[in-house]
Amino acid sequence: MVLSCKHVWREISNYIEGTIDAKVRADIENHLAHCRHCAAVLDSTRNILVLVADERTFELPVGYSDRLHNRLSELIEAAPPGAEA
Ligand SMILES: [Zn+2]
């Protein structure tokens, strides 16, 4: 299965948290291996989570997922043609 960038971005927080099915994880890793756009999104998302995790009480703030998804939606809208390959 070939994932689009939108699919990857939708699953990215689950991917980082490891709450994702092994098959989907493999598909995402496959996509990330050849999509610099998504690799950059993963890096910046992971950096945010690392900052939060440093507080040792790792809980996502209320509304975090919604805000993340809104932000990703903005990025998707702004994505150059072809980014959904
Ligand atoms: Zn991508």
PDB file of C-alpha atoms and ligand atoms in Angstrom:
ATOM      1  CA  MET A   1       0.000   0.000   0.000  1.00  0.00           C
ATOM      2  CA  VAL A   2       1.257   3.450  -0.896  1.00  0.00           C
ATOM      3  CA  LEU A   3       0.357   6.121   1.619  1.00  0.00           C
ATOM      4  CA  SER A   4      -0.240   9.706   0.637  1.00  0.00           C
ATOM      5  CA  CYS A   5       1.340  12.548   2.606  1.00  0.00           C
ATOM      6  CA  LYS A   6      -2.085  13.313   4.086  1.00  0.00           C
ATOM      7  CA  HIS A   7      -2.324   9.803   5.490  1.00  0.00           C
ATOM      8  CA  VAL A   8       1.116  10.069   7.024  1.00  0.00           C
ATOM      9  CA  TRP A   9       0.349  13.435   8.622  1.00  0.00           C
ATOM     10  CA  ARG A  10      -2.924  12.177   9.997  1.00  0.00           C
ATOM     11  CA  GLU A  11      -1.167   9.282  11.724  1.00  0.00           C
ATOM     12  CA  ILE A  12       2.024  11.041  12.720  1.00  0.00           C
ATOM     13  CA  SER A  13       1.238  11.588  16.399  1.00  0.00           C
ATOM     14  CA  ASN A  14       0.162   7.965  16.743  1.00  0.00           C
ATOM     15  CA  TYR A  15       3.298   6.932  14.915  1.00  0.00           C
ATOM     16  CA  ILE A  16       5.517   8.825  17.364  1.00  0.00           C
ATOM     17  CA  GLU A  17       3.600   7.547  20.378  1.00  0.00           C
ATOM     18  CA  GLY A  18       3.835   4.018  19.052  1.00  0.00           C
ATOM     19  CA  THR A  19       0.072   3.501  19.241  1.00  0.00           C
ATOM     20  CA  ILE A  20      -0.119   2.325  15.695  1.00  0.00           C
ATOM     21  CA  ASP A  21      -0.527  -0.954  13.955  1.00  0.00           C
ATOM     22  CA  ALA A  22       2.742  -2.542  12.800  1.00  0.00           C
ATOM     23  CA  LYS A  23       1.575  -2.658   9.198  1.00  0.00           C
ATOM     24  CA  VAL A  24       0.696   1.044   9.137  1.00  0.00           C
ATOM     25  CA  ARG A  25       3.998   1.830  10.851  1.00  0.00           C
ATOM     26  CA  ALA A  26       5.882  -0.023   8.117  1.00  0.00           C
ATOM     27  CA  ASP A  27       3.935   1.840   5.421  1.00  0.00           C
ATOM     28  CA  ILE A  28       4.733   5.174   7.077  1.00  0.00           C
ATOM     29  CA  GLU A  29       8.422   4.334   7.431  1.00  0.00           C
ATOM     30  CA  ASN A  30       8.450   3.391   3.786  1.00  0.00           C
ATOM     31  CA  HIS A  31       6.918   6.731   2.851  1.00  0.00           C
ATOM     32  CA  LEU A  32       9.266   8.700   5.139  1.00  0.00           C
ATOM     33  CA  ALA A  33      12.270   7.025   3.532  1.00  0.00           C
ATOM     34  CA  HIS A  34      11.602   8.800   0.241  1.00  0.00           C
ATOM     35  CA  CYS A  35       9.525  11.864   1.199  1.00  0.00           C
ATOM     36  CA  ARG A  36      11.580  14.723   2.641  1.00  0.00           C
ATOM     37  CA  HIS A  37       8.438  16.749   3.160  1.00  0.00           C
ATOM     38  CA  CYS A  38       6.966  14.226   5.602  1.00  0.00           C
ATOM     39  CA  ALA A  39      10.356  13.552   7.197  1.00  0.00           C
ATOM     40  CA  ALA A  40      10.528  17.275   8.054  1.00  0.00           C
ATOM     41  CA  VAL A  41       7.027  17.197   9.538  1.00  0.00           C
ATOM     42  CA  LEU A  42       7.978  14.163  11.601  1.00  0.00           C
ATOM     43  CA  ASP A  43      11.123  15.862  12.899  1.00  0.00           C
ATOM     44  CA  SER A  44       9.367  19.028  13.990  1.00  0.00           C
ATOM     45  CA  THR A  45       6.501  17.115  15.571  1.00  0.00           C
ATOM     46  CA  ARG A  46       8.910  14.853  17.424  1.00  0.00           C
ATOM     47  CA  ASN A  47      10.866  17.872  18.703  1.00  0.00           C
ATOM     48  CA  ILE A  48       7.691  19.297  20.226  1.00  0.00           C
ATOM     49  CA  LEU A  49       6.935  15.987  21.922  1.00  0.00           C
ATOM     50  CA  VAL A  50      10.499  15.697  23.261  1.00  0.00           C
ATOM     51  CA  LEU A  51      10.213  19.142  24.841  1.00  0.00           C
ATOM     52  CA  VAL A  52       6.984  18.123  26.526  1.00  0.00           C
ATOM     53  CA  ALA A  53       8.410  14.752  27.573  1.00  0.00           C
ATOM     54  CA  ASP A  54      11.315  16.465  29.351  1.00  0.00           C
ATOM     55  CA  GLU A  55       8.892  17.427  32.072  1.00  0.00           C
ATOM     56  CA  ARG A  56       8.767  13.727  32.906  1.00  0.00           C
ATOM     57  CA  THR A  57       5.006  13.764  33.307  1.00  0.00           C
ATOM     58  CA  PHE A  58       4.291  13.060  29.728  1.00  0.00           C
ATOM     59  CA  GLU A  59       0.730  14.001  29.031  1.00  0.00           C
ATOM     60  CA  LEU A  60      -0.435  15.717  25.926  1.00  0.00           C
ATOM     61  CA  PRO A  61      -2.106  18.989  26.826  1.00  0.00           C
ATOM     62  CA  VAL A  62      -5.836  19.164  26.287  1.00  0.00           C
ATOM     63  CA  GLY A  63      -6.524  20.088  22.712  1.00  0.00           C
ATOM     64  CA  TYR A  64      -3.015  19.233  21.589  1.00  0.00           C
ATOM     65  CA  SER A  65      -4.171  16.732  18.994  1.00  0.00           C
ATOM     66  CA  ASP A  66      -6.748  19.143  17.610  1.00  0.00           C
ATOM     67  CA  ARG A  67      -4.183  21.906  17.338  1.00  0.00           C
ATOM     68  CA  LEU A  68      -1.682  19.574  15.720  1.00  0.00           C
ATOM     69  CA  HIS A  69      -4.228  18.391  13.215  1.00  0.00           C
ATOM     70  CA  ASN A  70      -5.319  21.943  12.454  1.00  0.00           C
ATOM     71  CA  ARG A  71      -1.699  22.880  11.871  1.00  0.00           C
ATOM     72  CA  LEU A  72      -1.175  19.880   9.631  1.00  0.00           C
ATOM     73  CA  SER A  73      -4.327  20.783   7.713  1.00  0.00           C
ATOM     74  CA  GLU A  74      -2.869  24.228   7.080  1.00  0.00           C
ATOM     75  CA  LEU A  75       0.337  22.639   5.851  1.00  0.00           C
ATOM     76  CA  ILE A  76      -1.632  20.307   3.618  1.00  0.00           C
ATOM     77  CA  GLU A  77      -3.491  23.252   2.111  1.00  0.00           C
ATOM     78  CA  ALA A  78      -0.171  25.009   1.535  1.00  0.00           C
ATOM     79  CA  ALA A  79       1.563  21.917   0.200  1.00  0.00           C
ATOM     80  CA  PRO A  80       2.981  22.286  -3.276  1.00  0.00           C
ATOM     81  CA  PRO A  81       1.354  20.310  -6.086  1.00  0.00           C
ATOM     82  CA  GLY A  82       2.678  16.788  -6.095  1.00  0.00           C
ATOM     83  CA  ALA A  83       3.208  16.625  -2.340  1.00  0.00           C
ATOM     84  CA  GLU A  84       0.346  14.165  -2.059  1.00  0.00           C
ATOM     85  CA  ALA A  85       2.104  11.664  -4.286  1.00  0.00           C
TER      86      ALA A  85
HETATM   87 ZN    ZN B   1       5.042  12.558   2.178  1.00  0.00          ZN
END
